[in-house]
Amino acid sequence: MTKTREKVINILIDNSDKYISGEYMSDILGLSRASVWKHIKALKTEGFDIESKAGHGYRLHRKEKMGLSSYEIKHQLKTSYMGQEVYYFESIDSTNIYANTIANQTPEGAVVVSKKQTQGKGRSGKIWVSDYDQGIYFSTILKPSIPISRASFLTQVAGAALATSLEKLGVACQIKWPNDLVLNGKKIAGILTEMRAEIESISYIIVGIGINIGPKTFDGAISNVATSLANEGYQIQDLNLLRTFFIDFEDLYEDFKNKDYTRILGILKDKSAVLGKEIYLIRDGQKDKVFAENIDEYGNLIVRNELGFLEEIFTGEISIRGLDSYI
Ligand code: BTN
């Protein structure tokens, strides 16, 4: 979309509670009335619901649910870079896959958002079911100058930000180390962090997040471990959640880049679903009962094993289960 068209839609978004005349628009944009009309026509074909009423002007009817465009997402978004460049899709294979193809040409903080994914990727090669109207699926492109060993902690920075955003919207969820958000003991969101790196330096990192928002039926055993915000009684608007998240994530990501982990660790510990509990660690087909004691500055989980020794658990191919539930 051209800069002028972006200005036209921004005026309509700002004034969507009333009609605004073509004359007013042409005055503030320095365009002819015919040119304003041309942009309005083009915006309509892009899917914007713009009413033209003789003697009144134009009025944008904003949809209840997100789906309008990248412009709604970034409109007056109070961040410096997170979410300031948005690639929005109604459907895509995977936002992480797409983010990988554009990462070299996009600035830090660019995001790919989709209402549906046909090949949503989960951790450990699993599929992330990403149906339309049941969730929101997005990936942020990050380019931090950090050692490779620090990169996996970004998953937890994103988790801390998402938990903070949900809390602002009235949802008290917990973080199941290292990368799941849980509500009432079941998973509502997952995070998949992928990295492109040369031998010593990171080219970019993609943090992909899937959140179960709408009503959703989970089949078989999954119904014991997964849920959605709507299933738990929360009506959260995806647009609102996304915008809040970009603000919270930029805030904590700045701390992370400045090596200030105090707030991040505070949130991770405060909202942890595992700290202070006996849990099972499942790795290489083995299940060990441990006590979860702490999370260190690298995001490692510090556990006490049954022999009484402390162990440092790195994120990776490891799962955690509660003693008699998902968590
Ligand atoms: C997990 O297994 O818990 C991680 C799930 C991550 C899913 C998100 S949805 C947006 C992004 N694109 C993908 O293909 N996967 C991530």
XYZ file of C-alpha atoms and ligand atoms in Angstrom:
343
model
C 0.000 0.000 0.000
C 1.278 3.442 -0.835
C 2.051 6.000 1.868
C -0.877 8.166 0.701
C -3.310 5.263 0.878
C -2.002 4.497 4.352
C -2.742 8.100 5.351
C -6.272 7.809 3.943
C -7.010 4.657 5.935
C -5.463 6.138 9.064
C -7.803 9.140 8.869
C -10.755 6.805 8.408
C -9.678 4.649 11.363
C -9.267 7.736 13.568
C -12.723 8.987 12.616
C -14.606 5.737 12.395
C -17.301 7.034 14.770
C -18.501 9.537 12.157
C -18.602 10.456 8.471
C -15.840 12.618 7.145
C -16.191 14.584 3.988
C -14.139 14.078 0.846
C -13.395 17.777 0.970
C -11.864 17.537 4.453
C -9.746 14.595 3.369
C -8.558 16.286 0.211
C -7.636 19.417 2.221
C -5.537 17.666 4.836
C -3.929 15.252 2.396
C -3.353 17.859 -0.307
C -5.096 15.656 -2.867
C -7.892 16.274 -5.360
C -11.366 14.944 -4.459
C -11.076 12.530 -7.402
C -7.815 11.210 -6.055
C -9.323 10.687 -2.583
C -12.152 8.741 -4.222
C -9.654 6.624 -6.153
C -7.933 5.632 -2.884
C -11.267 4.894 -1.199
C -12.260 2.650 -4.113
C -8.956 0.793 -3.904
C -9.322 0.366 -0.131
C -12.790 -1.095 -0.607
C -11.429 -3.692 -2.998
C -8.822 -4.542 -0.355
C -11.696 -5.464 1.961
C -12.245 -2.306 3.990
C -15.923 -1.701 4.701
C -16.148 1.991 3.785
C -19.580 3.537 3.381
C -19.995 6.539 1.069
C -23.048 8.642 1.889
C -24.126 11.542 -0.273
C -23.869 14.848 1.590
C -21.998 13.227 4.517
C -18.811 11.699 3.182
C -17.026 8.482 4.049
C -17.176 6.289 7.106
C -15.206 3.182 7.937
C -17.126 0.390 9.613
C -14.576 -1.393 11.752
C -15.036 -5.092 12.165
C -15.512 -6.555 15.615
C -12.853 -9.152 15.058
C -9.430 -8.507 13.683
C -9.032 -9.366 10.053
C -9.126 -5.900 8.708
C -5.495 -5.416 7.898
C -2.019 -4.715 9.111
C -3.094 -1.073 9.469
C -5.447 -1.850 12.355
C -2.631 -3.710 14.086
C -0.058 -0.973 13.880
C -2.326 2.050 13.965
C -0.999 4.390 16.688
C 0.766 1.436 18.265
C 2.907 2.819 21.059
C 6.126 0.953 20.297
C 9.349 2.075 18.660
C 9.779 -0.939 16.402
C 7.866 -3.986 17.618
C 4.873 -4.456 15.332
C 5.642 -1.313 13.345
C 6.008 -3.373 10.166
C 3.224 -5.917 9.813
C 2.655 -8.639 7.221
C -0.917 -9.733 7.690
C -2.564 -12.811 6.178
C -5.983 -14.383 6.443
C -4.290 -17.728 5.818
C -0.693 -18.836 5.354
C 1.344 -22.053 5.632
C 3.215 -20.896 8.739
C 4.074 -17.420 9.997
C 7.486 -18.742 11.088
C 8.177 -20.061 7.575
C 7.142 -16.749 5.998
C 9.132 -14.740 8.559
C 12.195 -16.763 7.576
C 11.805 -15.763 3.944
C 11.588 -12.029 4.668
C 13.839 -11.715 7.731
C 16.931 -10.534 5.858
C 15.035 -7.666 4.221
C 12.970 -6.525 7.199
C 13.861 -4.441 10.238
C 13.924 -5.740 13.779
C 10.423 -5.962 15.200
C 8.673 -6.774 11.922
C 5.852 -9.247 12.485
C 3.960 -11.765 10.416
C 0.390 -12.340 11.587
C -2.170 -14.802 10.331
C -5.693 -15.860 11.284
C -5.028 -19.384 10.037
C -2.044 -21.618 9.301
C -2.106 -24.675 7.074
C 1.285 -25.946 8.272
C 1.594 -24.481 11.757
C 4.790 -25.684 13.397
C 5.010 -26.728 17.028
C 8.029 -27.723 19.081
C 9.860 -30.982 18.428
C 8.497 -31.275 14.878
C 4.877 -31.393 16.046
C 2.013 -29.769 14.179
C 0.403 -26.686 15.704
C -3.269 -26.859 14.750
C -4.112 -23.341 13.592
C -7.721 -23.115 12.497
C -9.469 -19.915 11.487
C -11.230 -18.015 14.287
C -9.795 -20.298 16.970
C -6.574 -18.484 17.612
C -4.021 -15.983 16.499
C -0.706 -17.017 15.026
C 2.219 -14.659 14.654
C 5.992 -14.418 14.424
C 8.283 -11.563 15.335
C 11.639 -11.022 13.659
C 14.445 -10.051 16.046
C 18.055 -9.130 15.374
C 19.795 -8.853 18.726
C 23.579 -8.645 19.094
C 23.878 -11.388 21.662
C 25.895 -14.570 22.031
C 24.191 -17.627 20.538
C 23.986 -19.161 24.009
C 21.576 -16.419 25.079
C 19.111 -16.882 22.211
C 16.894 -19.590 23.680
C 16.088 -17.338 26.646
C 14.117 -15.172 24.226
C 11.352 -17.755 24.314
C 10.941 -17.008 27.984
C 11.142 -13.247 27.463
C 8.226 -13.613 25.051
C 6.391 -15.842 27.532
C 6.857 -13.266 30.287
C 5.552 -10.531 27.977
C 2.535 -12.565 26.937
C 1.667 -13.415 30.534
C 1.944 -9.694 31.374
C -0.338 -8.731 28.484
C -2.919 -11.348 29.393
C -2.896 -10.152 32.973
C -3.599 -6.584 31.770
C -6.590 -7.997 29.895
C -7.848 -9.756 33.003
C -6.470 -13.267 32.459
C -4.242 -14.633 35.231
C -2.308 -17.328 33.394
C 0.893 -19.112 34.365
C 4.088 -19.994 32.558
C 4.988 -23.641 32.266
C 8.740 -23.552 31.820
C 10.089 -22.984 29.285
C 7.571 -22.060 26.640
C 3.909 -22.787 27.379
C 1.285 -20.523 28.835
C -1.256 -22.349 30.912
C -4.640 -21.408 32.251
C -6.416 -23.551 34.832
C -3.721 -26.189 34.364
C -4.055 -26.477 30.578
C -2.069 -25.004 27.714
C -3.452 -21.893 26.001
C -0.388 -20.720 24.090
C 2.890 -22.049 22.759
C 6.087 -20.384 21.593
C 8.510 -21.656 18.973
C 11.808 -19.806 18.667
C 13.957 -20.426 15.604
C 17.332 -18.934 14.803
C 19.481 -18.316 11.752
C 23.120 -17.956 12.751
C 26.560 -17.970 11.194
C 29.415 -19.611 13.098
C 29.583 -16.960 15.778
C 26.871 -14.450 15.215
C 23.118 -14.447 14.962
C 21.573 -13.251 11.696
C 18.059 -13.223 13.095
C 15.721 -14.928 15.504
C 12.076 -15.699 14.873
C 9.814 -15.942 17.873
C 6.542 -17.578 16.787
C 3.538 -17.566 19.071
C 0.208 -19.340 18.804
C -2.593 -18.440 21.211
C -5.857 -20.358 21.480
C -8.381 -17.554 21.701
C -11.749 -18.656 20.353
C -13.966 -21.563 21.358
C -12.241 -24.776 20.421
C -12.885 -28.499 20.687
C -9.853 -30.574 21.562
C -9.988 -34.244 20.616
C -9.188 -37.171 22.842
C -6.265 -36.938 25.224
C -5.448 -33.371 24.082
C -8.568 -32.145 25.864
C -6.814 -32.926 29.164
C -3.821 -30.735 28.361
C -5.079 -27.921 26.111
C -7.730 -25.244 26.319
C -8.540 -21.810 24.933
C -9.278 -18.418 26.447
C -12.905 -18.659 25.289
C -13.273 -22.204 26.653
C -12.182 -20.854 30.044
C -14.700 -18.016 29.866
C -12.529 -15.128 28.624
C -13.622 -13.083 25.610
C -10.393 -11.504 24.419
C -10.162 -9.543 21.202
C -7.206 -10.758 19.165
C -6.359 -7.252 17.943
C -6.235 -5.970 21.503
C -4.080 -8.849 22.696
C -1.629 -8.467 19.818
C -1.182 -4.740 20.327
C -0.764 -5.088 24.085
C 1.749 -7.867 23.522
C 3.898 -5.813 21.138
C 4.197 -3.095 23.787
C 5.030 -5.518 26.608
C 7.397 -7.539 24.471
C 9.353 -4.511 23.279
C 9.638 -3.362 26.870
C 11.066 -6.658 28.184
C 13.121 -7.279 25.043
C 14.860 -3.947 25.635
C 15.729 -5.135 29.173
C 17.000 -8.368 27.692
C 19.255 -6.575 25.180
C 20.560 -4.360 28.007
C 21.371 -7.499 30.043
C 18.958 -6.415 32.724
C 17.121 -9.608 33.623
C 15.565 -8.472 36.886
C 12.052 -7.764 35.662
C 11.990 -10.708 33.253
C 13.061 -13.174 35.939
C 10.656 -11.587 38.398
C 7.734 -12.276 36.056
C 8.975 -15.766 35.144
C 9.262 -16.734 38.800
C 6.099 -15.010 39.920
C 4.009 -16.627 37.190
C 5.748 -19.965 37.104
C 3.509 -23.019 37.089
C 6.394 -25.280 38.128
C 8.569 -23.511 40.726
C 8.157 -24.806 44.251
C 6.589 -28.045 42.992
C 7.558 -31.639 42.470
C 7.447 -32.357 38.755
C 8.482 -35.018 36.296
C 11.271 -34.244 33.837
C 10.943 -36.280 30.683
C 14.104 -36.507 28.572
C 15.436 -39.208 26.263
C 12.474 -41.396 27.149
C 13.309 -41.209 30.855
C 11.030 -39.775 33.525
C 12.627 -38.357 36.698
C 10.859 -36.854 39.672
C 12.525 -33.591 40.771
C 11.743 -30.503 42.812
C 11.745 -27.259 40.763
C 13.717 -24.687 42.778
C 14.645 -21.730 40.606
C 15.215 -20.190 37.169
C 18.682 -18.746 36.552
C 19.855 -15.783 34.457
C 20.108 -17.983 31.353
C 16.547 -19.203 31.782
C 17.729 -22.625 32.936
C 15.529 -24.437 35.401
C 17.317 -25.366 38.611
C 15.948 -28.571 40.080
C 16.831 -30.757 43.046
C 16.921 -34.414 42.138
C 15.866 -37.300 44.318
C 19.405 -37.707 45.625
C 19.280 -34.133 46.876
C 21.655 -32.672 44.240
C 20.968 -29.507 42.285
C 20.776 -29.870 38.492
C 20.658 -27.181 35.824
C 18.100 -28.010 33.143
C 18.607 -26.401 29.726
C 15.699 -25.713 27.437
C 15.589 -28.102 24.535
C 14.170 -31.504 23.974
C 12.682 -31.837 27.386
C 9.139 -31.989 28.715
C 7.703 -31.351 32.098
C 4.629 -32.919 33.628
C 2.864 -32.440 36.924
C 2.777 -35.472 39.188
C -0.851 -36.190 38.372
C -1.761 -33.673 35.678
C -0.398 -31.699 32.710
C 0.886 -29.235 35.268
C 4.602 -25.306 20.824
O 4.768 -26.444 20.347
O 4.118 -25.149 21.941
C 4.975 -24.101 20.018
C 3.852 -23.688 19.125
C 4.173 -22.458 18.328
C 3.084 -22.137 17.320
C 3.315 -20.823 16.651
S 1.877 -20.290 15.771
C 2.796 -19.007 15.044
C 4.154 -19.562 14.699
N 4.141 -20.180 13.388
C 4.302 -21.493 13.454
O 4.303 -22.260 12.468
N 4.463 -21.868 14.737
C 4.437 -20.748 15.642
